[in-house]
Amino acid sequence: MTASLAMTGLSSPLQAQGAKIPLVRDAETEELLRDYARPIFKAAGIDQGQVEIILVNDKDFNAFVPDARRMFINIGVIMDAQTPGEVIGVIAHESGHIAGRHLVRLREALANAQIMSVIGMVLGAGAVVAGASQGAGGIDGSGAAMALSAGSIGQRSLLAYQRGEEAAADKAALKYLEMTGQSARGMLKTFERFADQQLVASKYTDPYALSHPMARERYASLEAAAAKSKYFDKPAPPALQARHDMVRAKLIAFSSHPNAVARVYPSSDTSLPAQYARAIAAMQSRGRGALKDIDALIKQQPDNPHFHELKGQTLLESGKPREAIPSFQRALALRPDEGQFHIWLGYALVGANDKSLLPEAERVLRAGLVRDPNSGIGYSQLAIALGRQGKQAEADVATAQGLSMSGDFEGARRYAARAQKNLKPGSPAWLQADDIVAYKPPKLGR
């Protein structure tokens, strides 16, 4: 997936273990998720702007919060969800973890589990077999340690604690949905999906060795409470459902082979989401040959900025950056505060290979990065624009910022240190470079 769905790497807890989370950037999808989350965050007492919702390029139905500032949602959540309520239920559950400060208390619980194991060993309660020293069960993704006696006591205590937190997040989610006048039917559908997946495996699973309650158990405990709500049978507003259908079609089209897209959205389906999906599939297989399909979308909704974005992307990726400029300008005129549209336009201006356009490219890219500082493409294109104007030291700073954002701190420091040698001490660019040189990523303990 490229461009409108641009993948990148971002520093995360997984980075400390040598892995990167593959991220997806898309203005349309991110805008929809922010609109889903806004009333939920308000009900949960989470400040607007506190939590950044980040898309992960994974088709599994999953989401997680590593801290109180970021919520990661797999694209599979939206691709599988037939209604907005299924996604909103996921956001509400994860908001329950943030509002309940479960992540802080989880670290405390982990410490307690280790202490319990140590005490058990000191008292000679039993032998600890291979892996018991991990004690964290499945917290760090390494799998549950198989332990007996003391080690197992500590492990099970922690896992039980996690089950309690999951149940608390479920109840909080129901509360937020009720406060915002939304149905919990979608949330129940999600749990029903998990329960079906666990149906066979549950026969061989020890429920006390799980960090999350069994899905069927969770479903049963929530169903009765959810059904009592006066909003239970309330559907999503038609306009919101329409936006969900469009974003879902977009994600399916960008992440699937064109033949698979044709099976999900056959030519007999004349709905706008189906046309959108087929246009994206055509862009990926035929490049500029898809312009006719994209123009047909624009004709139906001339003020849809994402259709203009798609046309610009098609032209840019077909080697026609100058022709793409008007499409990105139109998208930006329709959404002046969308950072990704600024960056798209800057990308096309740089790609036009016209020195007279470079100052405008620099201005647009800087404006985009103020609004969207997590854009690796934005930093790389800014570095090119600056370098071509002879501003090599500033270009090095931009490169360093992009590397730092992606988690390559050593590479970032090298570029920043080189830039500082050629910048006036105390200048804004010098200070930016100095921040990068001095930055030390936190070490995450177990």
Short mmCIF file of C-alpha atoms in Angstrom, two decimals:
data_model
loop_
_atom_site.label_atom_id
_atom_site.label_comp_id
_atom_site.label_asym_id
_atom_site.label_seq_id
_atom_site.Cartn_x
_atom_site.Cartn_y
_atom_site.Cartn_z
CA MET A 1 0.00 0.00 0.00
CA THR A 2 1.42 3.36 -0.94
CA ALA A 3 0.68 7.03 -0.98
CA SER A 4 -2.83 7.67 0.27
CA LEU A 5 -2.25 4.59 2.39
CA ALA A 6 1.40 5.23 3.14
CA MET A 7 3.21 2.77 5.39
CA THR A 8 5.97 3.86 7.71
CA GLY A 9 7.65 2.86 10.93
CA LEU A 10 7.17 4.70 14.21
CA SER A 11 8.89 4.38 17.54
CA SER A 12 6.89 2.18 19.85
CA PRO A 13 7.26 -0.22 22.76
CA LEU A 14 7.88 -2.97 20.20
CA GLN A 15 10.81 -1.02 18.80
CA ALA A 16 12.75 -1.68 21.98
CA GLN A 17 12.61 -5.39 21.13
CA GLY A 18 13.92 -4.87 17.61
CA ALA A 19 10.57 -4.70 15.85
CA LYS A 20 8.64 -1.95 14.14
CA ILE A 21 4.90 -1.60 13.89
CA PRO A 22 3.99 -1.12 10.20
CA LEU A 23 1.77 1.94 10.11
CA VAL A 24 -0.72 3.22 7.58
CA ARG A 25 -1.40 6.90 6.93
CA ASP A 26 -4.66 7.97 5.34
CA ALA A 27 -6.41 11.28 5.95
CA GLU A 28 -9.91 9.96 5.24
CA THR A 29 -9.64 7.00 7.59
CA GLU A 30 -7.98 9.00 10.36
CA GLU A 31 -10.66 11.69 10.14
CA LEU A 32 -13.41 9.08 10.48
CA LEU A 33 -11.74 7.47 13.50
CA ARG A 34 -11.33 10.86 15.17
CA ASP A 35 -15.03 11.52 14.65
CA TYR A 36 -15.85 8.10 16.12
CA ALA A 37 -13.64 8.77 19.13
CA ARG A 38 -14.56 12.39 19.91
CA PRO A 39 -17.79 11.77 21.90
CA ILE A 40 -16.31 8.66 23.54
CA PHE A 41 -13.26 10.57 24.75
CA LYS A 42 -15.49 13.31 26.12
CA ALA A 43 -17.60 10.78 28.03
CA ALA A 44 -14.45 9.11 29.38
CA GLY A 45 -13.01 12.42 30.57
CA ILE A 46 -10.08 12.17 28.14
CA ASP A 47 -8.92 15.55 26.88
CA GLN A 48 -9.49 16.12 23.18
CA GLY A 49 -6.13 15.91 21.46
CA GLN A 50 -4.59 13.83 24.27
CA VAL A 51 -4.84 10.53 22.39
CA GLU A 52 -3.56 10.02 18.87
CA ILE A 53 -5.26 7.22 16.95
CA ILE A 54 -2.74 5.35 14.82
CA LEU A 55 -3.54 2.87 12.05
CA VAL A 56 -1.59 -0.39 11.93
CA ASN A 57 -1.16 -2.31 8.68
CA ASP A 58 -2.53 -5.58 10.01
CA LYS A 59 -5.70 -7.32 8.84
CA ASP A 60 -6.35 -8.97 12.20
CA PHE A 61 -9.23 -7.55 14.24
CA ASN A 62 -7.27 -5.99 17.08
CA ALA A 63 -6.42 -2.73 18.87
CA PHE A 64 -4.23 -1.77 21.82
CA VAL A 65 -3.06 1.18 23.91
CA PRO A 66 0.62 1.20 24.99
CA ASP A 67 0.22 4.40 27.01
CA ALA A 68 -2.24 7.23 27.64
CA ARG A 69 -1.33 9.12 24.48
CA ARG A 70 -1.65 6.60 21.64
CA MET A 71 -4.28 4.15 20.51
CA PHE A 72 -3.27 1.67 17.81
CA ILE A 73 -6.06 0.23 15.66
CA ASN A 74 -5.48 -2.43 13.02
CA ILE A 75 -6.96 -1.77 9.59
CA GLY A 76 -8.58 -5.19 10.01
CA VAL A 77 -10.95 -3.69 12.56
CA ILE A 78 -12.49 -1.41 9.94
CA MET A 79 -12.26 -3.96 7.13
CA ASP A 80 -14.22 -6.54 9.15
CA ALA A 81 -16.71 -4.12 10.72
CA GLN A 82 -20.01 -3.84 8.87
CA THR A 83 -21.19 -0.90 10.98
CA PRO A 84 -19.63 2.09 12.74
CA GLY A 85 -20.75 0.67 16.09
CA GLU A 86 -18.31 -2.23 15.84
CA VAL A 87 -15.37 0.18 15.56
CA ILE A 88 -16.77 2.62 18.11
CA GLY A 89 -17.11 -0.26 20.58
CA VAL A 90 -13.41 -1.05 20.18
CA ILE A 91 -12.50 2.61 20.74
CA ALA A 92 -14.76 2.73 23.80
CA HIS A 93 -13.10 -0.36 25.29
CA GLU A 94 -9.57 0.97 24.75
CA SER A 95 -10.69 4.33 26.18
CA GLY A 96 -11.72 2.43 29.29
CA HIS A 97 -8.13 1.26 29.71
CA ILE A 98 -6.82 4.82 29.31
CA ALA A 99 -9.37 6.42 31.65
CA GLY A 100 -8.85 3.66 34.22
CA ARG A 101 -5.08 4.13 34.15
CA HIS A 102 -4.75 0.38 33.67
CA LEU A 103 -1.38 0.66 31.98
CA VAL A 104 0.20 2.30 35.01
CA ARG A 105 -1.36 -0.24 37.34
CA LEU A 106 -0.33 -3.09 35.04
CA ARG A 107 3.33 -2.25 35.61
CA GLU A 108 2.66 -2.26 39.35
CA ALA A 109 0.94 -5.62 39.05
CA LEU A 110 3.91 -7.02 37.14
CA ALA A 111 6.23 -5.97 39.95
CA ASN A 112 3.95 -7.63 42.49
CA ALA A 113 3.91 -10.85 40.50
CA GLN A 114 7.70 -11.00 40.46
CA ILE A 115 7.84 -10.36 44.20
CA MET A 116 5.37 -13.15 44.85
CA SER A 117 7.49 -15.54 42.81
CA VAL A 118 10.63 -14.59 44.71
CA ILE A 119 8.91 -15.06 48.07
CA GLY A 120 7.66 -18.44 46.95
CA MET A 121 11.13 -19.56 45.97
CA VAL A 122 12.60 -18.32 49.26
CA LEU A 123 10.00 -20.28 51.21
CA GLY A 124 10.77 -23.38 49.19
CA ALA A 125 7.18 -23.72 48.00
CA GLY A 126 8.31 -25.52 44.91
CA ALA A 127 10.64 -25.65 41.97
CA VAL A 128 10.46 -23.13 39.18
CA VAL A 129 10.87 -24.69 35.76
CA ALA A 130 12.21 -23.17 32.54
CA GLY A 131 11.00 -19.67 31.77
CA ALA A 132 9.44 -18.95 35.15
CA SER A 133 11.78 -16.03 35.68
CA GLN A 134 9.89 -14.17 32.95
CA GLY A 135 6.87 -14.20 35.23
CA ALA A 136 4.99 -11.83 32.97
CA GLY A 137 2.83 -14.35 31.19
CA GLY A 138 2.00 -12.80 27.86
CA ILE A 139 2.67 -9.17 28.67
CA ASP A 140 5.65 -8.66 26.40
CA GLY A 141 4.42 -10.95 23.64
CA SER A 142 7.00 -13.64 24.39
CA GLY A 143 4.34 -16.13 25.45
CA ALA A 144 3.30 -17.42 28.84
CA ALA A 145 6.09 -18.98 30.86
CA MET A 146 5.37 -22.56 31.86
CA ALA A 147 6.04 -22.63 35.57
CA LEU A 148 5.12 -24.63 38.65
CA SER A 149 4.62 -23.68 42.27
CA ALA A 150 6.02 -20.25 43.13
CA GLY A 151 6.52 -19.02 39.55
CA SER A 152 3.05 -20.17 38.55
CA ILE A 153 1.46 -18.48 41.55
CA GLY A 154 2.94 -15.13 40.55
CA GLN A 155 2.01 -15.61 36.92
CA ARG A 156 -1.60 -16.52 37.60
CA SER A 157 -2.01 -13.63 40.02
CA LEU A 158 -0.94 -11.20 37.31
CA LEU A 159 -3.13 -12.79 34.66
CA ALA A 160 -6.14 -12.65 36.95
CA TYR A 161 -5.40 -9.00 37.53
CA GLN A 162 -5.43 -8.42 33.79
CA ARG A 163 -8.74 -10.21 33.42
CA GLY A 164 -10.18 -7.85 35.99
CA GLU A 165 -8.92 -4.85 34.05
CA GLU A 166 -10.43 -6.19 30.82
CA ALA A 167 -13.79 -6.61 32.51
CA ALA A 168 -13.53 -3.07 33.90
CA ALA A 169 -12.79 -1.71 30.43
CA ASP A 170 -15.82 -3.56 29.06
CA LYS A 171 -18.09 -1.98 31.66
CA ALA A 172 -16.58 1.44 31.06
CA ALA A 173 -17.22 1.05 27.33
CA LEU A 174 -20.90 0.32 27.95
CA LYS A 175 -21.07 3.42 30.14
CA TYR A 176 -19.51 5.63 27.47
CA LEU A 177 -21.84 4.31 24.78
CA GLU A 178 -24.85 4.97 26.99
CA MET A 179 -23.65 8.49 27.82
CA THR A 180 -23.25 9.29 24.14
CA GLY A 181 -26.59 7.79 23.11
CA GLN A 182 -25.04 5.01 21.02
CA SER A 183 -25.90 1.34 20.73
CA ALA A 184 -23.67 -1.37 22.16
CA ARG A 185 -24.89 -3.82 19.53
CA GLY A 186 -21.70 -3.37 17.50
CA MET A 187 -19.53 -4.02 20.55
CA LEU A 188 -21.45 -7.22 21.23
CA LYS A 189 -20.96 -8.30 17.63
CA THR A 190 -17.23 -7.95 18.12
CA PHE A 191 -17.27 -10.17 21.19
CA GLU A 192 -19.49 -12.66 19.39
CA ARG A 193 -16.89 -12.81 16.61
CA PHE A 194 -14.15 -13.55 19.15
CA ALA A 195 -16.32 -16.14 20.87
CA ASP A 196 -16.87 -18.00 17.60
CA GLN A 197 -13.13 -18.01 16.94
CA GLN A 198 -12.47 -19.47 20.38
CA LEU A 199 -15.24 -22.08 20.21
CA VAL A 200 -12.97 -24.97 19.26
CA ALA A 201 -9.82 -23.80 21.02
CA SER A 202 -11.60 -23.13 24.33
CA LYS A 203 -12.02 -26.87 24.96
CA TYR A 204 -8.27 -27.14 25.48
CA THR A 205 -7.66 -23.77 27.13
CA ASP A 206 -7.20 -23.09 30.82
CA PRO A 207 -9.25 -19.90 31.36
CA TYR A 208 -7.13 -19.03 34.39
CA ALA A 209 -4.00 -18.87 32.21
CA LEU A 210 -5.42 -16.19 29.93
CA SER A 211 -4.78 -12.45 30.20
CA HIS A 212 -8.19 -11.69 28.65
CA PRO A 213 -11.44 -13.32 29.79
CA MET A 214 -12.78 -16.00 27.47
CA ALA A 215 -14.77 -14.28 24.72
CA ARG A 216 -17.97 -16.23 25.36
CA GLU A 217 -17.77 -15.35 29.06
CA ARG A 218 -17.28 -11.67 28.22
CA TYR A 219 -20.14 -11.75 25.73
CA ALA A 220 -22.54 -13.29 28.21
CA SER A 221 -21.68 -10.80 30.95
CA LEU A 222 -22.24 -7.82 28.66
CA GLU A 223 -25.23 -8.94 26.64
CA ALA A 224 -27.83 -8.54 29.35
CA ALA A 225 -26.60 -5.11 30.43
CA ALA A 226 -26.33 -3.84 26.85
CA ALA A 227 -29.81 -5.01 25.90
CA LYS A 228 -31.34 -2.92 28.68
CA SER A 229 -30.21 0.32 27.06
CA LYS A 230 -32.85 2.38 25.30
CA TYR A 231 -30.29 2.94 22.55
CA PHE A 232 -29.67 -0.76 21.88
CA ASP A 233 -31.69 -0.84 18.63
CA LYS A 234 -30.58 2.62 17.51
CA PRO A 235 -28.69 2.43 14.20
CA ALA A 236 -25.79 4.68 13.26
CA PRO A 237 -26.77 7.90 11.44
CA PRO A 238 -27.00 7.23 7.68
CA ALA A 239 -24.27 9.77 6.88
CA LEU A 240 -21.87 8.08 9.32
CA GLN A 241 -22.68 4.65 7.93
CA ALA A 242 -22.00 5.97 4.42
CA ARG A 243 -18.59 7.29 5.48
CA HIS A 244 -17.79 3.97 7.14
CA ASP A 245 -18.70 2.07 3.99
CA MET A 246 -16.43 4.32 1.91
CA VAL A 247 -13.43 3.95 4.21
CA ARG A 248 -13.95 0.21 4.49
CA ALA A 249 -14.03 -0.09 0.69
CA LYS A 250 -10.87 2.00 0.47
CA LEU A 251 -8.93 -0.14 2.94
CA ILE A 252 -10.04 -3.37 1.29
CA ALA A 253 -9.06 -2.04 -2.14
CA PHE A 254 -5.62 -0.78 -1.09
CA SER A 255 -4.73 -3.89 0.89
CA SER A 256 -6.04 -6.57 -1.49
CA HIS A 257 -5.25 -7.89 -4.95
CA PRO A 258 -7.48 -6.36 -7.67
CA ASN A 259 -9.04 -9.78 -8.29
CA ALA A 260 -10.03 -10.01 -4.62
CA VAL A 261 -11.50 -6.51 -4.80
CA ALA A 262 -13.58 -7.56 -7.81
CA ARG A 263 -15.03 -10.45 -5.81
CA VAL A 264 -16.02 -8.23 -2.90
CA TYR A 265 -17.23 -5.36 -5.12
CA PRO A 266 -18.35 -6.88 -8.46
CA SER A 267 -19.32 -4.66 -11.39
CA SER A 268 -22.96 -5.42 -10.64
CA ASP A 269 -22.61 -3.39 -7.43
CA THR A 270 -23.20 0.21 -8.48
CA SER A 271 -22.94 1.73 -4.99
CA LEU A 272 -20.47 4.55 -4.42
CA PRO A 273 -18.26 2.46 -2.09
CA ALA A 274 -18.04 -0.24 -4.77
CA GLN A 275 -17.10 2.33 -7.41
CA TYR A 276 -14.47 3.71 -5.03
CA ALA A 277 -12.96 0.30 -4.42
CA ARG A 278 -12.86 -0.57 -8.12
CA ALA A 279 -11.25 2.79 -8.97
CA ILE A 280 -8.50 2.18 -6.40
CA ALA A 281 -7.98 -1.36 -7.68
CA ALA A 282 -7.73 0.02 -11.23
CA MET A 283 -5.20 2.61 -10.09
CA GLN A 284 -3.01 -0.09 -8.59
CA SER A 285 -3.17 -2.28 -11.68
CA ARG A 286 -3.48 0.23 -14.55
CA GLY A 287 -2.10 3.49 -13.18
CA ARG A 288 -3.31 6.37 -15.33
CA GLY A 289 -5.82 3.99 -16.90
CA ALA A 290 -7.90 4.47 -13.76
CA LEU A 291 -8.39 8.23 -14.31
CA LYS A 292 -11.70 7.66 -16.10
CA ASP A 293 -13.07 5.82 -13.06
CA ILE A 294 -11.73 8.47 -10.67
CA ASP A 295 -13.18 11.30 -12.75
CA ALA A 296 -16.55 9.54 -12.59
CA LEU A 297 -16.32 9.65 -8.78
CA ILE A 298 -15.41 13.35 -8.83
CA LYS A 299 -18.37 14.07 -11.11
CA GLN A 300 -20.70 12.56 -8.51
CA GLN A 301 -19.09 14.35 -5.55
CA PRO A 302 -17.01 17.29 -6.82
CA ASP A 303 -16.40 18.54 -3.27
CA ASN A 304 -15.05 15.26 -1.93
CA PRO A 305 -11.38 16.05 -1.20
CA HIS A 306 -10.41 12.38 -1.05
CA PHE A 307 -11.44 11.81 -4.66
CA HIS A 308 -9.16 14.68 -5.73
CA GLU A 309 -6.42 13.23 -3.52
CA LEU A 310 -6.81 9.87 -5.26
CA LYS A 311 -6.53 11.50 -8.68
CA GLY A 312 -3.40 13.38 -7.62
CA GLN A 313 -1.90 10.21 -6.21
CA THR A 314 -2.61 8.35 -9.45
CA LEU A 315 -0.88 11.01 -11.53
CA LEU A 316 2.05 11.32 -9.13
CA GLU A 317 2.69 7.59 -9.06
CA SER A 318 2.36 7.44 -12.84
CA GLY A 319 5.32 9.80 -13.22
CA LYS A 320 3.25 12.94 -13.85
CA PRO A 321 3.88 15.07 -10.73
CA ARG A 322 3.24 18.41 -12.46
CA GLU A 323 -0.16 17.19 -13.64
CA ALA A 324 -0.93 16.07 -10.08
CA ILE A 325 -0.48 19.55 -8.58
CA PRO A 326 -4.00 20.88 -9.42
CA SER A 327 -5.66 17.81 -7.85
CA PHE A 328 -3.76 18.21 -4.59
CA GLN A 329 -4.42 21.96 -4.61
CA ARG A 330 -8.13 21.24 -4.95
CA ALA A 331 -8.05 18.70 -2.10
CA LEU A 332 -6.21 21.20 0.09
CA ALA A 333 -8.67 23.98 -0.77
CA LEU A 334 -11.47 21.71 0.44
CA ARG A 335 -9.57 20.70 3.64
CA PRO A 336 -7.13 23.54 4.42
CA ASP A 337 -6.06 22.08 7.78
CA GLU A 338 -5.28 18.57 6.56
CA GLY A 339 -1.54 18.11 6.96
CA GLN A 340 -1.37 15.13 4.64
CA PHE A 341 -2.80 17.20 1.78
CA HIS A 342 -0.09 19.81 2.33
CA ILE A 343 2.52 17.07 2.15
CA TRP A 344 1.01 15.55 -0.99
CA LEU A 345 1.10 18.95 -2.70
CA GLY A 346 4.68 19.53 -1.58
CA TYR A 347 5.63 16.10 -2.89
CA ALA A 348 4.18 16.94 -6.33
CA LEU A 349 5.88 20.36 -6.37
CA VAL A 350 9.26 18.77 -5.61
CA GLY A 351 8.64 16.03 -8.15
CA ALA A 352 7.93 18.57 -10.89
CA ASN A 353 11.72 19.19 -10.95
CA ASP A 354 11.26 22.94 -11.43
CA LYS A 355 13.54 25.18 -9.35
CA SER A 356 10.98 27.97 -9.41
CA LEU A 357 8.53 25.72 -7.49
CA LEU A 358 10.95 24.78 -4.70
CA PRO A 359 10.24 27.74 -2.37
CA GLU A 360 6.52 26.97 -2.55
CA ALA A 361 7.24 23.28 -1.98
CA GLU A 362 9.28 24.16 1.12
CA ARG A 363 6.51 26.39 2.47
CA VAL A 364 3.78 23.80 1.88
CA LEU A 365 5.81 20.95 3.35
CA ARG A 366 6.70 22.92 6.47
CA ALA A 367 3.02 23.78 6.94
CA GLY A 368 2.12 20.12 6.52
CA LEU A 369 4.67 18.94 9.08
CA VAL A 370 3.38 21.43 11.64
CA ARG A 371 -0.02 19.75 11.30
CA ASP A 372 1.28 16.21 10.83
CA PRO A 373 4.71 15.75 12.44
CA ASN A 374 4.63 11.96 11.97
CA SER A 375 5.00 12.05 8.19
CA GLY A 376 8.21 10.40 7.05
CA ILE A 377 7.42 11.34 3.45
CA GLY A 378 7.04 14.97 4.52
CA TYR A 379 10.51 15.11 6.07
CA SER A 380 12.18 13.34 3.14
CA GLN A 381 10.56 15.65 0.58
CA LEU A 382 11.42 18.72 2.66
CA ALA A 383 15.04 17.57 2.77
CA ILE A 384 15.06 17.30 -1.03
CA ALA A 385 13.45 20.73 -1.46
CA LEU A 386 15.99 22.32 0.90
CA GLY A 387 18.97 20.53 -0.61
CA ARG A 388 18.06 21.63 -4.14
CA GLN A 389 17.95 25.22 -2.91
CA GLY A 390 21.47 24.93 -1.50
CA LYS A 391 20.28 24.76 2.14
CA GLN A 392 22.22 21.59 2.91
CA ALA A 393 22.47 22.05 6.68
CA GLU A 394 18.71 22.56 6.98
CA ALA A 395 18.21 19.57 4.69
CA ASP A 396 20.29 17.49 7.11
CA VAL A 397 18.06 18.62 9.97
CA ALA A 398 14.96 17.55 8.03
CA THR A 399 16.56 14.18 7.31
CA ALA A 400 17.45 13.80 10.98
CA GLN A 401 13.88 14.60 12.01
CA GLY A 402 12.53 11.97 9.65
CA LEU A 403 14.95 9.33 10.91
CA SER A 404 14.17 10.20 14.52
CA MET A 405 10.45 9.92 13.86
CA SER A 406 10.96 6.47 12.34
CA GLY A 407 13.01 5.27 15.30
CA ASP A 408 16.50 5.38 13.74
CA PHE A 409 17.98 7.49 16.52
CA GLU A 410 21.61 6.75 15.67
CA GLY A 411 21.15 7.83 12.07
CA ALA A 412 19.25 10.90 13.22
CA ARG A 413 22.07 11.92 15.55
CA ARG A 414 24.64 11.62 12.77
CA TYR A 415 22.72 13.93 10.45
CA ALA A 416 21.87 16.35 13.25
CA ALA A 417 25.49 16.56 14.40
CA ARG A 418 26.63 17.23 10.85
CA ALA A 419 23.99 19.93 10.47
CA GLN A 420 25.03 21.70 13.68
CA LYS A 421 28.54 22.24 12.34
CA ASN A 422 27.13 24.41 9.57
CA LEU A 423 24.35 26.22 11.43
CA LYS A 424 24.44 29.35 13.56
CA PRO A 425 24.40 28.32 17.24
CA GLY A 426 21.07 29.18 18.83
CA SER A 427 19.18 29.43 15.53
CA PRO A 428 15.88 27.51 15.26
CA ALA A 429 17.41 24.86 12.98
CA TRP A 430 20.46 24.50 15.28
CA LEU A 431 18.17 24.03 18.30
CA GLN A 432 16.15 21.39 16.44
CA ALA A 433 19.37 19.55 15.65
CA ASP A 434 20.56 19.91 19.23
CA ASP A 435 17.35 18.34 20.55
CA ILE A 436 17.94 15.33 18.30
CA VAL A 437 21.60 14.98 19.31
CA ALA A 438 20.71 15.16 23.01
CA TYR A 439 17.71 12.83 22.85
CA LYS A 440 18.00 9.48 24.62
CA PRO A 441 15.17 7.00 23.99
CA PRO A 442 13.69 5.55 27.18
CA LYS A 443 14.68 2.05 28.16
CA LEU A 444 11.61 -0.04 28.83
CA GLY A 445 12.07 -2.38 31.72
CA ARG A 446 10.13 -5.59 32.13
#
